[in-house]
Short mmCIF file of C-alpha atoms in Angstrom, two decimals:
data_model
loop_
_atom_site.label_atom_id
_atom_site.label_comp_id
_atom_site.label_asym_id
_atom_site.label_seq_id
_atom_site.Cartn_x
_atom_site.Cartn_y
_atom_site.Cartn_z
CA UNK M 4 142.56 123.63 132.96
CA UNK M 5 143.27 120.24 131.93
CA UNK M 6 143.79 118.53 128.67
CA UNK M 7 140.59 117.31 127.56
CA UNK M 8 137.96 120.19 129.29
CA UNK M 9 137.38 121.94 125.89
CA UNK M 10 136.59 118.52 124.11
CA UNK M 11 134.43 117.41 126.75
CA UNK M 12 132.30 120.66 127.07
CA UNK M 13 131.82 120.27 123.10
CA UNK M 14 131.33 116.51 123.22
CA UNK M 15 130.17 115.16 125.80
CA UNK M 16 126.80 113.62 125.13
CA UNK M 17 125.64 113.11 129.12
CA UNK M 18 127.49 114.57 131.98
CA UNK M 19 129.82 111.94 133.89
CA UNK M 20 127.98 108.48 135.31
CA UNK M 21 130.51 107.88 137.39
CA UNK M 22 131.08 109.77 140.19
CA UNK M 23 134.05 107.66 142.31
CA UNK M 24 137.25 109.03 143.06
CA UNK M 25 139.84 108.64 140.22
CA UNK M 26 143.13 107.23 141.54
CA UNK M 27 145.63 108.73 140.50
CA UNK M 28 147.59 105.38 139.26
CA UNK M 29 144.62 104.70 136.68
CA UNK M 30 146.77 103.82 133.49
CA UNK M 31 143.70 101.70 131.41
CA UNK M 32 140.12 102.15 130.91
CA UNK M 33 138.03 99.34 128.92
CA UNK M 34 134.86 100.12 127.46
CA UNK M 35 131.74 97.68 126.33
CA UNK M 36 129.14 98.93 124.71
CA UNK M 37 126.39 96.43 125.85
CA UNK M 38 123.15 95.60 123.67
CA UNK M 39 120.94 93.10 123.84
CA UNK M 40 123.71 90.53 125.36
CA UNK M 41 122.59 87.77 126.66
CA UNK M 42 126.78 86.57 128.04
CA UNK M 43 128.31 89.94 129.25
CA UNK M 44 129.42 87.65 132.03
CA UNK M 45 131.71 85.74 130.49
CA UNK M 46 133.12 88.76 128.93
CA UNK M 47 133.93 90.16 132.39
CA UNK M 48 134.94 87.24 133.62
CA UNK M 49 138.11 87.19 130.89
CA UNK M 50 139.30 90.29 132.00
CA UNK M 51 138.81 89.36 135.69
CA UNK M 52 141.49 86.37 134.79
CA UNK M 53 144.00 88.76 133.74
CA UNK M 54 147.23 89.59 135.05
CA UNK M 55 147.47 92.76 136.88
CA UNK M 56 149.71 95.51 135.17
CA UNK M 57 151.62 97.81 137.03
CA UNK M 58 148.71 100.47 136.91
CA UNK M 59 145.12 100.54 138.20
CA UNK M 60 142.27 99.17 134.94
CA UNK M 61 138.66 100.14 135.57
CA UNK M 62 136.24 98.87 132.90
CA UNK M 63 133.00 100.04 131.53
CA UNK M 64 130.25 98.80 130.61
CA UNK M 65 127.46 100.89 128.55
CA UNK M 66 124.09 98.71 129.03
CA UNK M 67 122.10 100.99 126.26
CA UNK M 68 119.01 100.75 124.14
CA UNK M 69 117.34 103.01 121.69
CA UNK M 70 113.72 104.70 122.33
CA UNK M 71 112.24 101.99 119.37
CA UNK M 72 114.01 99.29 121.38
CA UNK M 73 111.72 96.31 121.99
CA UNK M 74 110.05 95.10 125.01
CA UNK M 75 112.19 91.85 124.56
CA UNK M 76 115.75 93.95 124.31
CA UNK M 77 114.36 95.72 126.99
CA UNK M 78 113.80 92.95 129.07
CA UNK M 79 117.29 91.12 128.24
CA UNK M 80 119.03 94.91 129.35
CA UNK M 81 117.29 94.39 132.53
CA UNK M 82 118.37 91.27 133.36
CA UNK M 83 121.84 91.84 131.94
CA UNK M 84 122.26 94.60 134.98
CA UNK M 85 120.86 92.51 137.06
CA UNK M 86 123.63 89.23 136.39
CA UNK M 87 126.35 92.07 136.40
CA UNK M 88 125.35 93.54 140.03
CA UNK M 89 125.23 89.68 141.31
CA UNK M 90 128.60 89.04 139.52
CA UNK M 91 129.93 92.29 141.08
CA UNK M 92 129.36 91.03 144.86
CA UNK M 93 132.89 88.30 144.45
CA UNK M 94 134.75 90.28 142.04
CA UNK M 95 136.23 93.25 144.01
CA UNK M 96 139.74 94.62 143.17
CA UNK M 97 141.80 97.87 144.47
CA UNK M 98 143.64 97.57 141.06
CA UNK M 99 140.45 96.69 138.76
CA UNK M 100 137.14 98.20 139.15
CA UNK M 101 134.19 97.49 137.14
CA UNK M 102 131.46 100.18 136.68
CA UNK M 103 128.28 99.89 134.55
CA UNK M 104 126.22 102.78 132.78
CA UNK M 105 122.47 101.75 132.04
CA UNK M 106 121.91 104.54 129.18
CA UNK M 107 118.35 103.91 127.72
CA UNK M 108 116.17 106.04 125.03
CA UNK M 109 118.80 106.85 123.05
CA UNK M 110 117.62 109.10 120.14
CA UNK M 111 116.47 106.65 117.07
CA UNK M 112 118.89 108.40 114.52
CA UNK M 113 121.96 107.58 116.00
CA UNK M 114 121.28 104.95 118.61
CA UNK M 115 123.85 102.11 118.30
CA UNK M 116 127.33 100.90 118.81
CA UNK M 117 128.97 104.22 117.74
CA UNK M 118 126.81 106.42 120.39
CA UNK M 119 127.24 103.80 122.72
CA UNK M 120 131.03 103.80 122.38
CA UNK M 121 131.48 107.42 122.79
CA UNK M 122 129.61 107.64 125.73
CA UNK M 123 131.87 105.10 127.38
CA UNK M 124 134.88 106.28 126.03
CA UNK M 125 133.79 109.86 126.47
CA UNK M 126 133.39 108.80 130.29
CA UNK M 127 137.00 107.11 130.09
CA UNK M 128 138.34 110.35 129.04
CA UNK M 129 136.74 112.58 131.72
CA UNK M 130 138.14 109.93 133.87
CA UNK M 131 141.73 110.49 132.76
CA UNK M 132 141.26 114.39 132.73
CA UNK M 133 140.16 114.72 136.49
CA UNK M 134 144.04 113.45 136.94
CA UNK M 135 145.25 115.39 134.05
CA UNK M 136 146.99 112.17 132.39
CA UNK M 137 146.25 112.61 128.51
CA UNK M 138 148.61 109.54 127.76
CA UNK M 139 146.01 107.40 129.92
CA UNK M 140 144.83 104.79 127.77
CA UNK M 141 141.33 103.43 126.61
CA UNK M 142 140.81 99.84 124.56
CA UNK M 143 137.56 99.18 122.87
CA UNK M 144 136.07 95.83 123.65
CA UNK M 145 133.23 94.03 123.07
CA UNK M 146 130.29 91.85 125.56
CA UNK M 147 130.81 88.84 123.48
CA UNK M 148 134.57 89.05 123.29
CA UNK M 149 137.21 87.14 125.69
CA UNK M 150 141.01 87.52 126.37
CA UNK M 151 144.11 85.72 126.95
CA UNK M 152 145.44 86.81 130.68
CA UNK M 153 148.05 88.70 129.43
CA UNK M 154 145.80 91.18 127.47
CA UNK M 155 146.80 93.91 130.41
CA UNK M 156 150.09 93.77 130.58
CA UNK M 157 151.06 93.55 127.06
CA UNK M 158 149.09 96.62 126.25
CA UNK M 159 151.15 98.28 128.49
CA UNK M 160 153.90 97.15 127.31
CA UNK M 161 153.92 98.42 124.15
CA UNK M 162 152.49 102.02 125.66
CA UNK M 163 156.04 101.97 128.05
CA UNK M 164 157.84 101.58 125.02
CA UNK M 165 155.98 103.60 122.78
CA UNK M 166 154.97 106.47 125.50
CA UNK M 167 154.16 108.58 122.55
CA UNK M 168 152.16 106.26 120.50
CA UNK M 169 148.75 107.05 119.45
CA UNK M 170 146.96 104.13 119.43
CA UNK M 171 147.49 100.00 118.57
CA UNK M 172 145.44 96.99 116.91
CA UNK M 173 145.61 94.36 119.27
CA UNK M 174 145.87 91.01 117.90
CA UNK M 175 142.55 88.91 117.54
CA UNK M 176 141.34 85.61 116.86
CA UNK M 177 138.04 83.94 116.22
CA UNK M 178 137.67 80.69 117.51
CA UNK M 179 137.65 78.01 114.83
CA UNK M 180 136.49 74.85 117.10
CA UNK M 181 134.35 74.01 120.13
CA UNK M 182 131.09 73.01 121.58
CA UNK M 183 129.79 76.69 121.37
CA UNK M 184 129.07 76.57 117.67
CA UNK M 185 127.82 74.53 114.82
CA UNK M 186 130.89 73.39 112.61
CA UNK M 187 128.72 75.52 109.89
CA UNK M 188 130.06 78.81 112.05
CA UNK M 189 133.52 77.82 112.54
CA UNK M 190 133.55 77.32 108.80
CA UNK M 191 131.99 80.25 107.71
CA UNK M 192 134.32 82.63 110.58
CA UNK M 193 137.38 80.71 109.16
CA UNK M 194 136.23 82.43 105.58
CA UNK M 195 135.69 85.90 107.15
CA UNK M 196 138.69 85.95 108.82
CA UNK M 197 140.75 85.10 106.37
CA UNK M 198 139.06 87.66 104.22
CA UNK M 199 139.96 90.46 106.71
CA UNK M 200 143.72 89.39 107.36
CA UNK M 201 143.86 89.05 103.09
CA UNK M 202 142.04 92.36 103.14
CA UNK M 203 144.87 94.44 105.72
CA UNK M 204 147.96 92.55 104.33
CA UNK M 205 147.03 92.97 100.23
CA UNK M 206 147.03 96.40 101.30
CA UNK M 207 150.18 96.53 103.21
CA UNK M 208 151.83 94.57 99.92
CA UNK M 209 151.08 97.66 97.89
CA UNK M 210 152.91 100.24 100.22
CA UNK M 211 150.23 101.52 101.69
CA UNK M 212 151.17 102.82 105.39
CA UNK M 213 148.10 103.17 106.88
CA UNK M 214 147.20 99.23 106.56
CA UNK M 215 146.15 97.79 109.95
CA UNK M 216 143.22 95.96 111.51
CA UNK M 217 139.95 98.15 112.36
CA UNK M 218 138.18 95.83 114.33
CA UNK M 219 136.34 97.29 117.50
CA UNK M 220 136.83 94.94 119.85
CA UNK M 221 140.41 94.93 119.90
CA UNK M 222 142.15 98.22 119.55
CA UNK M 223 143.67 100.71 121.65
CA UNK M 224 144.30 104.68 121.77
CA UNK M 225 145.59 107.03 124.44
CA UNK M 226 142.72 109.61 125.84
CA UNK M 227 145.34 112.55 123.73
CA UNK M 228 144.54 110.57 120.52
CA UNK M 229 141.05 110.08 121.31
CA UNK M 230 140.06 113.75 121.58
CA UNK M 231 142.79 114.98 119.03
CA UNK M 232 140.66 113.22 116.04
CA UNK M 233 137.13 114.18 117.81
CA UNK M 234 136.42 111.68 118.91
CA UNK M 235 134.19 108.18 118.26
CA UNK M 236 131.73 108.96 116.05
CA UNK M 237 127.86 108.04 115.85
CA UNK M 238 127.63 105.62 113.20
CA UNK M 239 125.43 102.76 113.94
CA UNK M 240 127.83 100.23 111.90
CA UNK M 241 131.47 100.69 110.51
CA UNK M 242 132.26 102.90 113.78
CA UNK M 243 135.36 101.09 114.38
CA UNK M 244 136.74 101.61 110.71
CA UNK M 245 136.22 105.23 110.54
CA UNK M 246 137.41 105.88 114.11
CA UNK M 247 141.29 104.16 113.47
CA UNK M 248 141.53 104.96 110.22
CA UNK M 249 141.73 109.00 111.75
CA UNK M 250 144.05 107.71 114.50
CA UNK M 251 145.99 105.90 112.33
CA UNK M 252 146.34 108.66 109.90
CA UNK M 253 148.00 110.62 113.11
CA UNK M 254 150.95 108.36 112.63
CA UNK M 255 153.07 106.30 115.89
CA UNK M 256 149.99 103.49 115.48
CA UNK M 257 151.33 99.67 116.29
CA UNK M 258 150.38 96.55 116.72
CA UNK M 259 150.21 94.14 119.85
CA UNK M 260 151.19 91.01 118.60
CA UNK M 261 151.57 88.78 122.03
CA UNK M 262 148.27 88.73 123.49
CA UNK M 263 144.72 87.72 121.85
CA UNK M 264 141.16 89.16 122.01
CA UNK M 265 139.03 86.65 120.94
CA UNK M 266 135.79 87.84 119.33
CA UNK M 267 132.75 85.83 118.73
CA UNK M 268 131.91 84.83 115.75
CA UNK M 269 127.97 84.13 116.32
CA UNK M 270 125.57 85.64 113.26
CA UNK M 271 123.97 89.09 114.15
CA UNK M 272 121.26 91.25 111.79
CA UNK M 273 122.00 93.92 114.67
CA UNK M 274 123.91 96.54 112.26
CA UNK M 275 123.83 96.68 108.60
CA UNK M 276 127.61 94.91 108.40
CA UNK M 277 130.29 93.66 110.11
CA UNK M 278 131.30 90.10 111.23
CA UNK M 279 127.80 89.36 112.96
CA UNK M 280 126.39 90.47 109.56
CA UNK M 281 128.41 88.75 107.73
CA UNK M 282 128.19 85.68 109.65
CA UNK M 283 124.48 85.64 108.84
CA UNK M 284 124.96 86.23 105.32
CA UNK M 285 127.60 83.24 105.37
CA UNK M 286 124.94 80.91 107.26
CA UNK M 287 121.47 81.84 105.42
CA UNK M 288 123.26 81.50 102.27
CA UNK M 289 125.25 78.60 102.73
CA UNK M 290 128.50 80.00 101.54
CA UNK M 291 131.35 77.61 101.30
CA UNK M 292 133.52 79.69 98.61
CA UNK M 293 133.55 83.13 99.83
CA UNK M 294 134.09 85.84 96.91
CA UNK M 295 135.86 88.86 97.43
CA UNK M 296 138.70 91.38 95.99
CA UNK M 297 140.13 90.10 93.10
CA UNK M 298 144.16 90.01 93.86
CA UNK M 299 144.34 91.98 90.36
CA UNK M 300 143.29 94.85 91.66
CA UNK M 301 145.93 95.41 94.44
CA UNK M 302 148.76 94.22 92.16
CA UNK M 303 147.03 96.85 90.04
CA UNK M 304 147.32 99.38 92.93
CA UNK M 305 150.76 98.61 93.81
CA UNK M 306 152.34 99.86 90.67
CA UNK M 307 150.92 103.37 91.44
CA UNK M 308 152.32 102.93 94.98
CA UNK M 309 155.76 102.16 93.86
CA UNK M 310 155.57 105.38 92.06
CA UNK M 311 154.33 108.17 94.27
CA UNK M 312 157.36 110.10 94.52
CA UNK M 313 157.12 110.40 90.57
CA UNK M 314 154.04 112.27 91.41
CA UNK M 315 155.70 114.86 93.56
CA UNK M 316 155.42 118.38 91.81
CA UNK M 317 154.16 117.33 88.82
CA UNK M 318 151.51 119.63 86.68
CA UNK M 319 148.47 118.53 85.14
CA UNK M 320 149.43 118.32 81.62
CA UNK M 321 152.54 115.82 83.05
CA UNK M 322 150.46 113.87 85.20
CA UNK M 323 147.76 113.12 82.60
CA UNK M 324 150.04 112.93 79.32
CA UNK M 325 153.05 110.86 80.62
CA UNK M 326 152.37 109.36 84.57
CA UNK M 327 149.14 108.08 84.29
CA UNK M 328 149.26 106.57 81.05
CA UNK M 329 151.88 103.85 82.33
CA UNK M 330 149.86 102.65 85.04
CA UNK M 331 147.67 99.80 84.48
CA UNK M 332 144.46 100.82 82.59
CA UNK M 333 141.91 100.34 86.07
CA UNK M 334 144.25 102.60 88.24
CA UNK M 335 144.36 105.06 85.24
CA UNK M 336 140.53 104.74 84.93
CA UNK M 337 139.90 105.60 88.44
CA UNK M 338 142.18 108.36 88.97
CA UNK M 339 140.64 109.65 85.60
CA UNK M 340 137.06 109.17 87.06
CA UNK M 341 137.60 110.50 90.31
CA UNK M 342 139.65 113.49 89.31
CA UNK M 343 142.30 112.77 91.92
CA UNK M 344 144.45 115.71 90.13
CA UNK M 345 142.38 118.12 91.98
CA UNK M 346 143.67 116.55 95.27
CA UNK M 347 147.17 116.34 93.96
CA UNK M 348 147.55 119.45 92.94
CA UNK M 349 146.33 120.85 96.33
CA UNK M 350 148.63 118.58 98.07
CA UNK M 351 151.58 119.94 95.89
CA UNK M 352 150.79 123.44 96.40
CA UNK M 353 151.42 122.69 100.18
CA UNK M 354 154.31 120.48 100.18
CA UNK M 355 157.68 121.53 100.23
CA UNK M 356 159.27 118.28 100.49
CA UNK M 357 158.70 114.71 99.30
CA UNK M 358 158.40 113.27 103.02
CA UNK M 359 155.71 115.82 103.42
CA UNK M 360 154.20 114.76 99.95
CA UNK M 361 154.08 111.16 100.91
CA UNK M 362 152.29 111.83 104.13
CA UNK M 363 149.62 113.97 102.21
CA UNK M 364 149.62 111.88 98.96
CA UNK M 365 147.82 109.21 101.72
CA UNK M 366 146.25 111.03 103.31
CA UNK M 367 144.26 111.87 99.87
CA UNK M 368 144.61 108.28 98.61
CA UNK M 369 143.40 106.67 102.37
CA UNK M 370 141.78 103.68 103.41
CA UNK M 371 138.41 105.19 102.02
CA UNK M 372 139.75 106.14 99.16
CA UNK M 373 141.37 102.15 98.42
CA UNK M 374 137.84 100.82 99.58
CA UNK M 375 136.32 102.99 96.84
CA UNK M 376 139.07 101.80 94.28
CA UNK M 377 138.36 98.31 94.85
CA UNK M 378 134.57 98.57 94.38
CA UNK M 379 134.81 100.92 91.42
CA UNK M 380 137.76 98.34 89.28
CA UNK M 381 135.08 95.45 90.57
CA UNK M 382 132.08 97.09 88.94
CA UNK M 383 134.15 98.22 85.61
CA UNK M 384 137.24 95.52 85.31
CA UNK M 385 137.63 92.25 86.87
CA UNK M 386 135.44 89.96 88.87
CA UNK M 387 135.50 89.20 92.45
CA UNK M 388 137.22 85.52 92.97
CA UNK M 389 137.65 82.98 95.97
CA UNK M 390 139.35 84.27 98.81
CA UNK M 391 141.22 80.83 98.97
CA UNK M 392 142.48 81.72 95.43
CA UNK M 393 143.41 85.61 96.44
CA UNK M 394 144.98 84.68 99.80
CA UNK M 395 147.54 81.89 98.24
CA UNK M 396 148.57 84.40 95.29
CA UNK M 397 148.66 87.00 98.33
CA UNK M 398 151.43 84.58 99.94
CA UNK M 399 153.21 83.26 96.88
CA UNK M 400 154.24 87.37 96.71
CA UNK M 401 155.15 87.22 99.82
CA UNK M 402 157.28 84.32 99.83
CA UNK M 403 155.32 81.32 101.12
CA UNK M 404 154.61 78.08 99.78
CA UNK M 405 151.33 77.00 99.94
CA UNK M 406 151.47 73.61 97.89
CA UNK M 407 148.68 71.14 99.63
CA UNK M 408 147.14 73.88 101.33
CA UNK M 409 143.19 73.98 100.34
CA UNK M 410 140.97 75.01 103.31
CA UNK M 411 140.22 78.47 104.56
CA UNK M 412 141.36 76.97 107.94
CA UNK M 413 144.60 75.88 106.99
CA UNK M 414 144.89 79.70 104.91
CA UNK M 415 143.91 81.24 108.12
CA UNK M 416 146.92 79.16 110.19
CA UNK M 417 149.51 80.59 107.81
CA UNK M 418 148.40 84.07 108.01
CA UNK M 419 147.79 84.36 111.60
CA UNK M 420 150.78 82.99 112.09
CA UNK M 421 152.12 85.64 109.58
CA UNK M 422 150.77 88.25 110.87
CA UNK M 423 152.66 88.03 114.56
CA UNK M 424 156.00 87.52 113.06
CA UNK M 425 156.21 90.42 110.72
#
């Protein structure tokens, strides 16, 4: 029996697609999911560039479409196979193999990226299990999304030296000039982005461990990982936050800091959020001063970080009487609200010491559980304010000097460049 036949009797959505021998060197599988793209191409064509890693790469691509998909999505699936078969004909490699899935009339409740990635991932895993190599590993990736060449072999990199590790974020950037886009776009992806690297690193600045990048075009887990949290899930938006934040929570997560996906940053009304959503909502709005989480909050939320270990053992009358009360009063309102005793106290029953208490503490108080914070202090406390105001209070705590620095672009410089030296 091999590692992952019991998850892939229970899981597995459609039996394997692909049917071609496995060689037994195969140390990465990509997967796409593919809807309604109109560049897939280019996409291939980025990995195609890279540098070869020591191990065979196959990629896959999941062309699907739901059973209320239009004649028009249809039509652009079609032709989509169609470019990748021609593109297929010059682009043959012993050490990287492309395969496609064409996956149509998906079931209308839970056709979308989520089903779509856990068919191709699913398929990445059955790959890996026919040579019994559960530390194989499998990268999400997107059909609008490039690469620097060196996207391969860094990501195994890190896996050789981590050969235990769970997963990794791999770092991204959205281009923020060209001839692709309207300067309108590389304005409005400038805000975004800078939003999302304020978002993970206000988070980090509080002590929270499990603060990384969720983005589903650039992440990484090993096919062990994958099946040991169940899985992708269905969701038709948000897949890619809900997915790391369980393989995350599983501890030995990184980051790969010296290559780049490159995402696109064109508007989408595709899923319900996300950066295609919220490039739409940046354009059809005209927004030039992006609001979001006041930098209140997580100085707020830091305080109650810096004390968890006060929290370890502590009874109710303690916790409500003499902790909470010296907290700042949104923190105390939302642990009052929420009744996070209840959790505590189950997490204290179980815990025998404090390194065990500190794992559990966040795994109560997780990413969801921050997100939920955040709105709650926002509807009750404080307003939301510029992110060009949050992100230079954000570095002033961490040490940098942002005097003369006014544009989301220039913002976005210092915390990219941030980002891959700590």
């Amino acid at each position: 029996m091999s590692f992952a036949d019991k998850y892939l009797k229970k899981q597995q959505v459609f039996p394997d697609y692909i049917n071609s021998e496995v060689p037994e060197n195969l140390g990465l599988v990509v997967t796409i999911p593919c809807y309604d793209e109109p560049d897939l191409i280019s996409s291939l064509q980025a990995l195609w560039l890279c540098d070869r890693p020591s191990f065979n790469v196959e990629v896959i691509v999941i062309v699907n479409s739901g059973e209320l998909a239009s004649d028009e999505v249809l039509k652009q699936n079609d032709k989509t196979i169609s470019d990748f078969e021609e593109w297929l004909v010059d682009h043959e490699d012993n050490k990287l193999k492309f395969y496609l899935i064409h996956q149509p009339n998906l079931p209308k409740k839970s056709a979308g990226v989520g089903l779509a990635r856990k068919i191709a991932m699913d398929e990445a895993v059955s790959r890996f299990n026919k040579i019994g190599k559960p530390n194989g590993i499998i990268t999400g990736y997107d059909a609008d999304s490039s690469c620097d060449t060196n996207y391969f072999t860094e990501i195994e990199k890190l896996f050789k030296k981590y050969p235990k590790a769970n997963g990794a974020n791999i770092f991204y950037e959205h281009p923020l000039e060209g001839e692709a886009f309207s300067e309108l776009i590389y304005n409005s992806i400038a805000q975004y982005e800078l939003y999302l690297r304020y978002y993970m690193l206000a988070m980090r600045f509080t002590g929270h461990p499990h603060a990384y990048h969720t983005v589903g075009s650039s992440f990484a887990v090993s096919a062990n990982a994958y099946i040991k949290q169940g899985g992708m899930n269905r969701r038709q938006a948000g897949e890619d936050f809900y997915f790391l934040q369980k393989i995350i929570a599983l501890g030995k997560f990184y980051e790969i800091k010296h290559t780049r996906v490159i995402p696109s940053p064109r508007t989408s009304d595709r899923v319900p959020f996300g950066t295609g959503k919220a490039m739409s909502t940046f354009v059809s709005e005209g927004i030039s001063n992006y609001k979001n989480y006041n930098y209140a909050a997580f100085k707020d939320l830091k305080v109650f970080f810096d004390r968890v270990d006060d929290f370890f053992g502590v009874d109710e009358e303690t916790f409500i009487h003499k902790l909470i009360v010296e907290l700042p009063g949104p923190v105390r309102s939302y642990l009052k609200e929420d009744n996070f005793f209840e959790a505590l106290d189950e997490i204290n029953r179980n815990c025998a010491s404090i390194d065990t208490f500190r794992k559990k503490f966040f795994g109560a108080f997780n990413a969801f559980k921050v997100l939920k914070y955040l709105n709650n202090v926002h509807e009750q406390f404080m307003e939301e304010e510029s992110v060009i105001v949050s992100a230079k209070l954000l570095l002033k705590d961490l040490g940098i000097i942002t005097k003369g620095v006014y544009s989301a672009k220039e913002l976005l410089e210092i915390y990219r460049e941030y980002e891959k030296t700590h």
